[in-house]
Amino acid sequence: MYDVCQLATAMLAVAFTALLLITGQWFIESRLQIESRLQYEAMPPFVAMATLPP
């Protein structure tokens, strides 16, 4: 019985690791697509610097 529990825990750990790797890769690819699209559209920056006169 102990071996079955240990195997189930190991399988759960492997499945969780695979899920993290897949979602991480998906996130990186989607961010790269967004960044490359923003480069070509030449959008203004989201943050504007405020300066005071001297």
N, CA, C and O atoms as a MOPAC input file, in Angstrom:
PM7 MOZYME 1SCF
protein

 N      0.82500 1    -1.19900 1     0.00000 1
 C      0.00000 1     0.00000 1     0.00000 1
 C      0.86600 1     1.25900 1     0.00000 1
 O      0.54000 1     2.24600 1    -0.65800 1
 N      1.96400 1     1.21400 1     0.73900 1
 C      2.84800 1     2.37600 1     0.80900 1
 C      3.45400 1     2.68300 1    -0.55500 1
 O      3.62600 1     3.84700 1    -0.91700 1
 N      3.78000 1     1.62700 1    -1.31500 1
 C      4.36400 1     1.82500 1    -2.63900 1
 C      3.37300 1     2.49400 1    -3.58500 1
 O      3.76900 1     3.29900 1    -4.42800 1
 N      2.10300 1     2.17000 1    -3.45400 1
 C      1.08200 1     2.77500 1    -4.31500 1
 C      0.96400 1     4.26500 1    -4.01200 1
 O      0.86000 1     5.07700 1    -4.93200 1
 N      0.97800 1     4.62600 1    -2.74600 1
 C      0.89800 1     6.03900 1    -2.36800 1
 C      2.12500 1     6.80200 1    -2.85700 1
 O      2.01500 1     7.93200 1    -3.33500 1
 N      3.27600 1     6.18400 1    -2.73500 1
 C      4.50800 1     6.82000 1    -3.18100 1
 C      4.50000 1     7.00600 1    -4.69800 1
 O      4.93300 1     8.04600 1    -5.19500 1
 N      4.02000 1     6.02600 1    -5.42300 1
 C      3.92500 1     6.13000 1    -6.87700 1
 C      2.93800 1     7.22300 1    -7.28300 1
 O      3.20300 1     7.99300 1    -8.20600 1
 N      1.81000 1     7.28700 1    -6.59700 1
 C      0.81200 1     8.31400 1    -6.90700 1
 C      1.37500 1     9.70900 1    -6.65200 1
 O      1.13000 1    10.62800 1    -7.43300 1
 N      2.12000 1     9.86900 1    -5.57700 1
 C      2.72600 1    11.16100 1    -5.27500 1
 C      3.76000 1    11.53500 1    -6.33100 1
 O      3.82300 1    12.68900 1    -6.75500 1
 N      4.55800 1    10.58100 1    -6.75400 1
 C      5.56000 1    10.84700 1    -7.78700 1
 C      4.89500 1    11.21200 1    -9.10800 1
 O      5.35800 1    12.11800 1    -9.80200 1
 N      3.82800 1    10.52600 1    -9.46200 1
 C      3.11900 1    10.84100 1   -10.70300 1
 C      2.49300 1    12.22700 1   -10.63400 1
 O      2.49200 1    12.96000 1   -11.62400 1
 N      1.96900 1    12.58200 1    -9.48800 1
 C      1.39700 1    13.91500 1    -9.31000 1
 C      2.47300 1    14.98700 1    -9.44800 1
 O      2.23800 1    16.02600 1   -10.06300 1
 N      3.64100 1    14.74300 1    -8.88400 1
 C      4.74100 1    15.70000 1    -8.99900 1
 C      5.18900 1    15.85200 1   -10.44900 1
 O      5.45800 1    16.96700 1   -10.89700 1
 N      5.27000 1    14.75900 1   -11.17900 1
 C      5.66800 1    14.81300 1   -12.59000 1
 C      4.61400 1    15.55400 1   -13.40800 1
 O      4.95900 1    16.36100 1   -14.27000 1
 N      3.34900 1    15.29300 1   -13.15300 1
 C      2.28100 1    15.97300 1   -13.88700 1
 C      2.28900 1    17.47200 1   -13.59700 1
 O      2.09900 1    18.27800 1   -14.50800 1
 N      2.50300 1    17.84600 1   -12.35600 1
 C      2.53800 1    19.26000 1   -11.98600 1
 C      3.72400 1    19.95700 1   -12.64600 1
 O      3.59500 1    21.08400 1   -13.12300 1
 N      4.87300 1    19.29400 1   -12.67500 1
 C      6.05300 1    19.86300 1   -13.31900 1
 C      5.82400 1    20.03800 1   -14.81600 1
 O      6.19700 1    21.06600 1   -15.38200 1
 N      5.22500 1    19.06200 1   -15.45100 1
 C      4.93100 1    19.17000 1   -16.88000 1
 C      3.96000 1    20.31100 1   -17.15000 1
 O      4.11900 1    21.04700 1   -18.12400 1
 N      2.96700 1    20.45800 1   -16.30300 1
 C      2.00500 1    21.54800 1   -16.45700 1
 C      2.69100 1    22.90200 1   -16.33800 1
 O      2.40300 1    23.81200 1   -17.11500 1
 N      3.59400 1    23.04300 1   -15.37700 1
 C      4.32100 1    24.30200 1   -15.22200 1
 C      5.20500 1    24.59200 1   -16.43500 1
 O      5.28300 1    25.73700 1   -16.88100 1
 N      5.86400 1    23.57800 1   -16.96800 1
 C      6.70900 1    23.78100 1   -18.14100 1
 C      5.88900 1    24.19400 1   -19.35900 1
 O      6.29100 1    25.08500 1   -20.10700 1
 N      4.75800 1    23.55700 1   -19.55700 1
 C      3.91200 1    23.86900 1   -20.71600 1
 C      3.33000 1    25.27300 1   -20.60500 1
 O      3.37100 1    26.03200 1   -21.57400 1
 N      2.79000 1    25.63200 1   -19.44600 1
 C      2.21000 1    26.96600 1   -19.29800 1
 C      3.28200 1    28.04700 1   -19.32800 1
 O      3.03200 1    29.14700 1   -19.82000 1
 N      4.46300 1    27.75700 1   -18.81400 1
 C      5.55700 1    28.72300 1   -18.88700 1
 C      5.97300 1    28.98600 1   -20.31700 1
 O      6.19500 1    30.13600 1   -20.69800 1
 N      6.08200 1    27.94100 1   -21.11100 1
 C      6.43100 1    28.09700 1   -22.51800 1
 C      5.34600 1    28.87300 1   -23.25700 1
 O      5.65100 1    29.73500 1   -24.08200 1
 N      4.09800 1    28.57500 1   -22.96800 1
 C      2.98000 1    29.29100 1   -23.59900 1
 C      3.02400 1    30.77600 1   -23.24000 1
 O      2.80100 1    31.62800 1   -24.10000 1
 N      3.30700 1    31.08700 1   -21.98400 1
 C      3.37000 1    32.48000 1   -21.54000 1
 C      4.50300 1    33.22000 1   -22.23800 1
 O      4.32000 1    34.35100 1   -22.68900 1
 N      5.66900 1    32.59300 1   -22.32900 1
 C      6.81000 1    33.24000 1   -22.97700 1
 C      6.51300 1    33.50300 1   -24.44900 1
 O      6.82000 1    34.58200 1   -24.95600 1
 N      5.92500 1    32.54000 1   -25.13600 1
 C      5.60400 1    32.72700 1   -26.54900 1
 C      4.57700 1    33.83300 1   -26.74900 1
 O      4.70100 1    34.61900 1   -27.68800 1
 N      3.57500 1    33.91300 1   -25.89300 1
 C      2.56400 1    34.96000 1   -26.03700 1
 C      3.16100 1    36.33300 1   -25.75500 1
 O      2.80100 1    37.30800 1   -26.41500 1
 N      4.07700 1    36.42500 1   -24.77300 1
 C      4.72200 1    37.70300 1   -24.49100 1
 C      5.60100 1    38.13900 1   -25.65700 1
 O      5.64300 1    39.32500 1   -25.98500 1
 N      6.29900 1    37.20500 1   -26.28200 1
 C      7.13600 1    37.55200 1   -27.42900 1
 C      6.29600 1    38.05100 1   -28.59500 1
 O      6.69800 1    38.98400 1   -29.29100 1
 N      5.13800 1    37.44400 1   -28.81700 1
 C      4.26200 1    37.90100 1   -29.89300 1
 C      3.75200 1    39.30300 1   -29.61100 1
 O      3.69100 1    40.13200 1   -30.51900 1
 N      3.38700 1    39.58100 1   -28.36900 1
 C      2.88800 1    40.91000 1   -28.00700 1
 C      3.98900 1    41.95000 1   -28.16800 1
 O      3.75100 1    43.02500 1   -28.71900 1
 N      5.20300 1    41.63700 1   -27.68700 1
 C      6.30500 1    42.59100 1   -27.78200 1
 C      6.69900 1    42.85800 1   -29.22800 1
 O      6.98400 1    44.00200 1   -29.58300 1
 N      6.72100 1    41.83400 1   -30.06600 1
 C      7.08600 1    42.04900 1   -31.46300 1
 C      6.01300 1    42.86100 1   -32.17700 1
 O      6.33100 1    43.67500 1   -33.04400 1
 N      4.76000 1    42.65300 1   -31.83000 1
 C      3.67900 1    43.42800 1   -32.43900 1
 C      3.77000 1    44.88600 1   -32.00500 1
 O      3.52800 1    45.78400 1   -32.81200 1
 N      4.11300 1    45.13600 1   -30.74600 1
 C      4.21400 1    46.50500 1   -30.26000 1
 C      5.39400 1    47.23400 1   -30.88900 1
 O      5.32800 1    48.44800 1   -31.08000 1
 N      6.45800 1    46.53300 1   -31.21100 1
 C      7.60600 1    47.17600 1   -31.84600 1
 C      7.23200 1    47.70700 1   -33.21800 1
 O      7.64500 1    48.80800 1   -33.58200 1
 N      6.47100 1    46.96100 1   -33.97600 1
 C      6.14100 1    47.37200 1   -35.33100 1
 C      5.04100 1    48.43200 1   -35.36300 1
 O      4.97100 1    49.20600 1   -36.31800 1
 N      4.20400 1    48.48400 1   -34.37200 1
 C      3.13700 1    49.47500 1   -34.35900 1
 C      3.62900 1    50.82500 1   -33.86600 1
 O      2.94900 1    51.83200 1   -34.06000 1
 N      4.80100 1    50.87000 1   -33.22900 1
 C      5.40000 1    52.10600 1   -32.72100 1
 C      4.42300 1    52.85000 1   -31.82300 1
 O      4.14600 1    54.03100 1   -32.03100 1
 N      3.91500 1    52.16300 1   -30.84400 1
 C      2.99500 1    52.78300 1   -29.89800 1
 C      3.76400 1    53.69600 1   -28.95000 1
 O      4.93300 1    53.44200 1   -28.66100 1
 N      3.12300 1    54.75200 1   -28.46300 1
 C      3.78900 1    55.61100 1   -27.48100 1
 C      3.99800 1    54.84400 1   -26.17400 1
 O      3.28900 1    53.87300 1   -25.90600 1
 N      4.94900 1    55.26600 1   -25.37600 1
 C      5.19900 1    54.55100 1   -24.11800 1
 C      4.01000 1    54.66000 1   -23.17400 1
 O      3.26000 1    55.63500 1   -23.20400 1
 N      3.85500 1    53.65400 1   -22.34500 1
 C      2.75200 1    53.64500 1   -21.40200 1
 C      2.99800 1    54.58400 1   -20.22600 1
 O      2.05100 1    55.05800 1   -19.59800 1
 N      4.26300 1    54.85200 1   -19.92900 1
 C      4.61300 1    55.70200 1   -18.79100 1
 C      5.30600 1    56.93900 1   -19.33100 1
 O      6.25900 1    56.83600 1   -20.10400 1
 N      4.82800 1    58.11000 1   -18.92400 1
 C      5.44800 1    59.35700 1   -19.33300 1
 C      6.19600 1    59.94300 1   -18.14000 1
 O      5.68300 1    59.95500 1   -17.02000 1
 N      7.39700 1    60.42200 1   -18.38600 1
 C      8.19800 1    61.01800 1   -17.32300 1
 C      7.77700 1    62.47000 1   -17.13400 1
 O      7.65000 1    63.21700 1   -18.10500 1
 N      7.56600 1    62.86000 1   -15.90800 1
 C      7.22900 1    64.24400 1   -15.59300 1
 C      8.48600 1    64.95100 1   -15.09900 1
 O      9.20800 1    64.43100 1   -14.24800 1
 N      8.73900 1    66.13600 1   -15.63800 1
 C      9.91200 1    66.90500 1   -15.20900 1
 C      9.46300 1    68.27000 1   -14.73100 1
 O      8.43500 1    68.79300 1   -15.16200 1
 N     10.24200 1    68.82800 1   -13.84500 1
 C      9.97300 1    70.16400 1   -13.32300 1
 C     10.91400 1    71.16000 1   -13.98200 1
 O     12.04800 1    70.81400 1   -14.31400 1
 N     10.45600 1    72.39600 1   -14.17700 1
 C     11.36100 1    73.39400 1   -14.75800 1
 C     12.48600 1    73.72300 1   -13.77000 1
 O     12.30600 1    73.58200 1   -12.56000 1
 N     13.64300 1    74.15800 1   -14.27700 1
 C     14.77200 1    74.46100 1   -13.37100 1
 C     14.53600 1    75.67000 1   -12.49000 1
 O     15.40000 1    76.02900 1   -11.69000 1

